[in-house]
Short mmCIF file of C-alpha atoms and ligand atoms in Angstrom, two decimals:
data_model
loop_
_atom_site.label_atom_id
_atom_site.label_comp_id
_atom_site.label_asym_id
_atom_site.label_seq_id
_atom_site.Cartn_x
_atom_site.Cartn_y
_atom_site.Cartn_z
CA UNK A 74 23.24 18.08 11.99
CA UNK A 75 22.14 17.08 8.45
CA UNK A 76 18.78 15.34 8.29
CA UNK A 77 18.53 11.98 6.56
CA UNK A 78 14.96 10.73 6.47
CA UNK A 79 14.12 7.29 5.05
CA UNK A 80 10.53 6.88 3.84
CA UNK A 81 9.61 3.23 4.09
CA UNK A 82 6.48 1.59 2.74
CA UNK A 83 5.15 -0.63 -0.02
CA UNK A 84 4.95 0.48 -3.65
CA UNK A 85 1.93 2.77 -3.95
CA UNK A 86 2.02 3.92 -0.31
CA UNK A 87 2.65 7.50 -1.43
CA UNK A 88 6.39 7.69 -0.71
CA UNK A 89 7.12 9.68 -3.88
CA UNK A 90 4.32 12.17 -3.26
CA UNK A 91 5.32 12.65 0.36
CA UNK A 92 9.06 12.80 -0.31
CA UNK A 93 8.51 15.58 -2.85
CA UNK A 94 6.45 17.63 -0.37
CA UNK A 95 8.72 17.05 2.65
CA UNK A 96 11.97 17.69 0.76
CA UNK A 97 10.60 20.98 -0.52
CA UNK A 98 9.27 22.08 2.87
CA UNK A 99 12.50 21.27 4.70
CA UNK A 100 14.85 22.24 1.89
CA UNK A 101 16.38 18.79 1.60
CA UNK A 102 17.39 16.77 -1.45
CA UNK A 103 14.86 14.19 -2.66
CA UNK A 104 16.51 10.91 -3.60
CA UNK A 105 14.21 8.51 -5.43
CA UNK A 106 16.14 5.43 -6.58
CA UNK A 107 13.22 4.53 -8.91
CA UNK A 108 13.33 7.98 -10.56
CA UNK A 109 17.11 7.77 -11.01
CA UNK A 110 16.74 4.36 -12.68
CA UNK A 111 13.94 5.67 -14.93
CA UNK A 112 16.08 8.68 -15.97
CA UNK A 113 18.93 6.30 -16.81
CA UNK A 114 16.58 4.17 -18.89
CA UNK A 115 15.27 7.24 -20.76
CA UNK A 116 18.84 8.36 -21.44
CA UNK A 117 19.84 4.82 -22.40
CA UNK A 118 22.87 4.79 -20.13
CA UNK A 119 24.73 1.59 -19.25
CA UNK A 120 23.10 1.61 -15.81
CA UNK A 121 19.68 2.08 -17.39
CA UNK A 122 20.23 -0.87 -19.72
CA UNK A 123 21.26 -3.09 -16.83
CA UNK A 124 18.32 -2.03 -14.63
CA UNK A 125 15.51 -2.15 -17.17
CA UNK A 126 14.87 -5.91 -17.29
CA UNK A 127 14.55 -6.13 -13.52
CA UNK A 128 12.26 -3.12 -13.34
CA UNK A 129 9.97 -4.34 -16.11
CA UNK A 130 9.40 -7.56 -14.19
CA UNK A 131 8.86 -5.83 -10.86
CA UNK A 132 12.09 -7.32 -9.49
CA UNK A 133 14.69 -5.39 -7.52
CA UNK A 134 17.76 -4.14 -9.35
CA UNK A 135 20.81 -5.92 -7.83
CA UNK A 136 22.22 -4.40 -4.64
CA UNK A 137 25.69 -3.61 -5.99
CA UNK A 138 24.33 -1.40 -8.80
CA UNK A 139 21.76 0.27 -6.58
CA UNK A 140 24.10 0.92 -3.67
CA UNK A 141 26.79 2.45 -5.91
CA UNK A 142 24.19 4.66 -7.59
CA UNK A 143 22.78 6.02 -4.32
CA UNK A 144 26.27 6.46 -2.90
CA UNK A 145 27.13 8.73 -5.85
CA UNK A 146 23.89 10.63 -5.43
CA UNK A 147 24.51 11.21 -1.71
CA UNK A 148 27.93 12.65 -2.52
CA UNK A 149 26.34 15.48 -4.55
CA UNK A 150 26.55 18.94 -2.98
CA UNK A 151 22.76 19.31 -2.66
CA UNK A 152 22.72 16.40 -0.17
CA UNK A 153 25.02 18.08 2.35
CA UNK A 154 22.10 19.42 4.41
CA UNK A 155 20.45 16.01 4.23
CA UNK A 156 17.98 14.15 2.08
CA UNK A 157 14.64 12.42 1.98
CA UNK A 158 15.23 8.89 0.67
CA UNK A 159 12.32 7.40 -1.22
CA UNK A 160 12.55 3.76 -2.32
CA UNK A 161 15.99 3.17 -0.84
CA UNK A 162 16.95 1.10 1.09
CA UNK A 163 14.87 -1.87 -0.04
CA UNK A 164 17.04 -4.74 1.27
CA UNK A 165 19.03 -5.45 4.43
CA UNK A 166 22.31 -5.08 2.48
CA UNK A 167 21.21 -1.66 1.21
CA UNK A 168 20.24 -0.58 4.74
CA UNK A 169 23.66 -1.58 6.06
CA UNK A 170 25.45 0.13 3.17
CA UNK A 171 23.49 3.33 3.79
CA UNK A 172 24.40 3.32 7.47
CA UNK A 173 28.09 2.83 6.68
CA UNK A 174 27.96 5.51 4.02
CA UNK A 175 26.39 8.08 6.37
CA UNK A 176 28.64 7.09 9.28
CA UNK A 177 31.72 7.86 7.16
CA UNK A 178 30.61 11.51 7.24
CA UNK A 179 29.64 11.35 10.93
CA UNK A 180 25.95 11.23 9.99
CA UNK A 181 23.06 8.89 10.68
CA UNK A 182 19.42 8.32 9.76
CA UNK A 183 17.26 10.66 11.83
CA UNK A 184 14.00 8.75 11.51
CA UNK A 185 12.13 6.26 9.34
CA UNK A 186 8.47 7.15 8.78
CA UNK A 187 6.82 3.91 7.67
CA UNK A 188 3.73 4.60 5.55
CA UNK A 189 1.44 1.63 6.07
CA UNK A 190 -1.21 0.82 3.44
CA UNK A 191 -3.03 -2.54 3.00
CA UNK A 192 -2.32 -4.62 -0.14
CA UNK A 193 -5.82 -4.29 -1.71
CA UNK A 194 -5.51 -0.50 -1.65
CA UNK A 195 -2.04 -0.62 -3.20
CA UNK A 196 -3.18 -2.64 -6.20
CA UNK A 197 -6.09 -0.27 -6.81
CA UNK A 198 -3.87 2.80 -6.42
CA UNK A 199 -1.02 1.60 -8.63
CA UNK A 200 -3.01 0.12 -11.46
CA UNK A 201 -4.93 3.42 -11.90
CA UNK A 202 -1.87 5.65 -11.65
CA UNK A 203 -0.88 7.89 -14.59
CA UNK A 204 2.05 10.31 -14.58
CA UNK A 205 2.79 13.40 -16.66
CA UNK A 206 5.69 13.15 -19.09
CA UNK A 207 7.03 16.59 -18.33
CA UNK A 208 7.35 16.88 -14.57
CA UNK A 209 6.12 13.63 -13.02
CA UNK A 210 2.79 15.01 -11.69
CA UNK A 211 0.71 12.04 -10.62
CA UNK A 212 -3.00 11.34 -11.32
CA UNK A 213 -5.34 8.47 -10.62
CA UNK A 214 -8.08 7.47 -13.06
CA UNK A 215 -10.57 7.04 -10.23
CA UNK A 216 -9.34 9.07 -7.24
CA UNK A 217 -7.79 12.16 -8.85
CA UNK A 218 -8.47 12.17 -12.61
CA UNK A 219 -7.08 15.00 -14.73
CA UNK A 220 -9.62 17.56 -16.03
CA UNK A 221 -8.82 16.64 -19.62
CA UNK A 222 -8.39 12.89 -20.03
CA UNK A 223 -4.81 11.92 -20.88
CA UNK A 224 -3.22 15.32 -20.17
CA UNK A 225 -1.64 16.98 -17.15
CA UNK A 226 -3.69 19.78 -15.51
CA UNK A 227 -0.53 21.60 -14.45
CA UNK A 228 1.61 21.63 -17.59
CA UNK A 229 -0.59 20.13 -20.34
CA UNK A 230 1.88 17.34 -21.15
CA UNK A 231 0.55 13.88 -22.08
CA UNK A 232 0.13 11.36 -19.27
CA UNK A 233 1.63 7.87 -19.40
CA UNK A 234 1.25 4.73 -17.35
CA UNK A 235 4.52 3.43 -15.90
CA UNK A 236 5.27 0.09 -17.54
CA UNK A 237 5.62 -1.50 -14.09
CA UNK A 238 2.17 -0.25 -12.98
CA UNK A 239 0.35 -2.92 -15.03
CA UNK A 240 -1.58 -5.30 -12.81
CA UNK A 241 0.69 -8.41 -13.03
CA UNK A 242 3.84 -6.39 -12.37
CA UNK A 243 2.15 -4.55 -9.52
CA UNK A 244 1.35 -7.84 -7.82
CA UNK A 245 4.94 -8.95 -8.25
CA UNK A 246 6.28 -5.69 -6.81
CA UNK A 247 4.08 -6.09 -3.75
CA UNK A 248 5.29 -9.67 -3.30
CA UNK A 249 8.95 -8.62 -3.66
CA UNK A 250 8.33 -5.84 -1.14
CA UNK A 251 6.93 -8.34 1.37
CA UNK A 252 9.89 -10.67 0.97
CA UNK A 253 12.82 -8.28 0.74
CA UNK A 254 11.84 -4.88 2.08
CA UNK A 255 9.25 -5.51 4.80
CA UNK A 256 11.92 -7.04 7.10
CA UNK A 257 13.40 -3.54 7.33
CA UNK A 258 10.36 -2.48 9.35
CA UNK A 259 11.56 -4.59 12.28
CA UNK A 260 15.16 -3.67 11.67
CA UNK A 261 14.41 0.04 12.09
CA UNK A 262 11.90 -0.59 14.87
CA UNK A 263 14.64 -2.31 16.87
CA UNK A 264 16.94 0.61 16.17
CA UNK A 265 14.26 2.84 17.78
CA UNK A 266 13.83 5.12 14.75
CA UNK A 267 10.70 3.67 13.11
CA UNK A 268 7.43 5.63 13.21
CA UNK A 269 4.35 3.97 11.80
CA UNK A 270 1.98 6.21 9.85
CA UNK A 271 -1.47 5.41 8.54
CA UNK A 272 -1.12 5.86 4.78
CA UNK A 273 -4.85 5.62 4.09
CA UNK A 274 -5.45 9.19 5.29
CA UNK A 275 -5.54 12.29 3.09
CA UNK A 276 -2.20 13.37 1.61
CA UNK A 277 -2.03 16.48 3.86
CA UNK A 278 -2.61 14.42 6.97
CA UNK A 279 0.11 11.91 6.06
CA UNK A 280 2.48 14.84 5.46
CA UNK A 281 1.59 16.25 8.86
CA UNK A 282 2.32 12.93 10.58
CA UNK A 283 5.69 12.64 8.83
CA UNK A 284 6.62 16.19 9.81
CA UNK A 285 5.74 15.36 13.42
CA UNK A 286 8.14 12.38 13.40
CA UNK A 287 10.88 14.58 12.02
CA UNK A 288 10.15 17.29 14.59
CA UNK A 289 10.21 14.75 17.44
CA UNK A 290 13.59 13.39 16.40
CA UNK A 291 15.29 16.71 15.64
CA UNK A 292 18.79 16.93 17.03
P1 AMP B 19 9.87 2.86 -7.44
O1 AMP B 19 9.77 4.00 -8.37
O2 AMP B 19 10.51 3.21 -6.13
O3 AMP B 19 8.58 2.11 -7.26
O4 AMP B 19 10.90 1.82 -8.12
C1 AMP B 19 10.61 1.25 -9.39
C2 AMP B 19 11.52 0.05 -9.62
O5 AMP B 19 12.89 0.47 -9.63
C3 AMP B 19 11.45 -1.05 -8.57
O6 AMP B 19 10.37 -1.94 -8.78
C4 AMP B 19 12.80 -1.72 -8.78
O7 AMP B 19 12.82 -2.53 -9.95
C5 AMP B 19 13.72 -0.52 -9.04
N1 AMP B 19 14.24 0.02 -7.77
C6 AMP B 19 13.98 1.24 -7.22
N2 AMP B 19 14.63 1.39 -6.05
C7 AMP B 19 15.32 0.24 -5.84
C8 AMP B 19 16.15 -0.24 -4.80
N3 AMP B 19 16.40 0.52 -3.71
N4 AMP B 19 16.68 -1.47 -4.93
C9 AMP B 19 16.44 -2.23 -6.01
N5 AMP B 19 15.63 -1.87 -7.02
C10 AMP B 19 15.07 -0.64 -6.94
#
């Protein structure tokens, strides 16, 4: 049975970091809706142009665009064995669309690890976050600074700050998360597939907890 794992949690909880590790370990596709939007913006596609204004303000991109984009991504051959979804779904309509989409292939979500991190920590984490231009390696000015300021330790490429990681936008993203995405916690809890994880721990420990949820729900 293909594994579809949804990582839920506020912006800055570590979903991207964890999704990268878990997808690699389990040989699954990593679907980050935020990364797909950013690639479309960099390539100046029609989708990128439509998404950019929402992203810059920390708002959600409308459901119809987002759902169609993820639907296409899930239809790619590398998703046949399953995928780790990072940043999708973010609304009730997206959650329902995902369920319908998977059900069409006789599939379902295996589990939803919910990475819980308090708001104060999120603001501190996001506003200090810098990313490498080449491969997306992530640093933090205070918690994990690069050896040479402004450059990636792994590939030497310059680091940049995501335009939506500036303080005002960060606060907006956290507010939007609370209003539109946090209700999914209860939705998945009621479905019996939610597993709450303490996202304040070390990266390795969070990974371990997520792997345990996946192990427990293996079919
Ligand atoms: P992320 O990289 O997941 O933090 O996403 C960055 C931004 O992309 C978000 O603040 C939204 O503007 C947009 N975005 C990413 N995923 C979604 C989604 N599932 N629904 C709507 N907008 C999204």
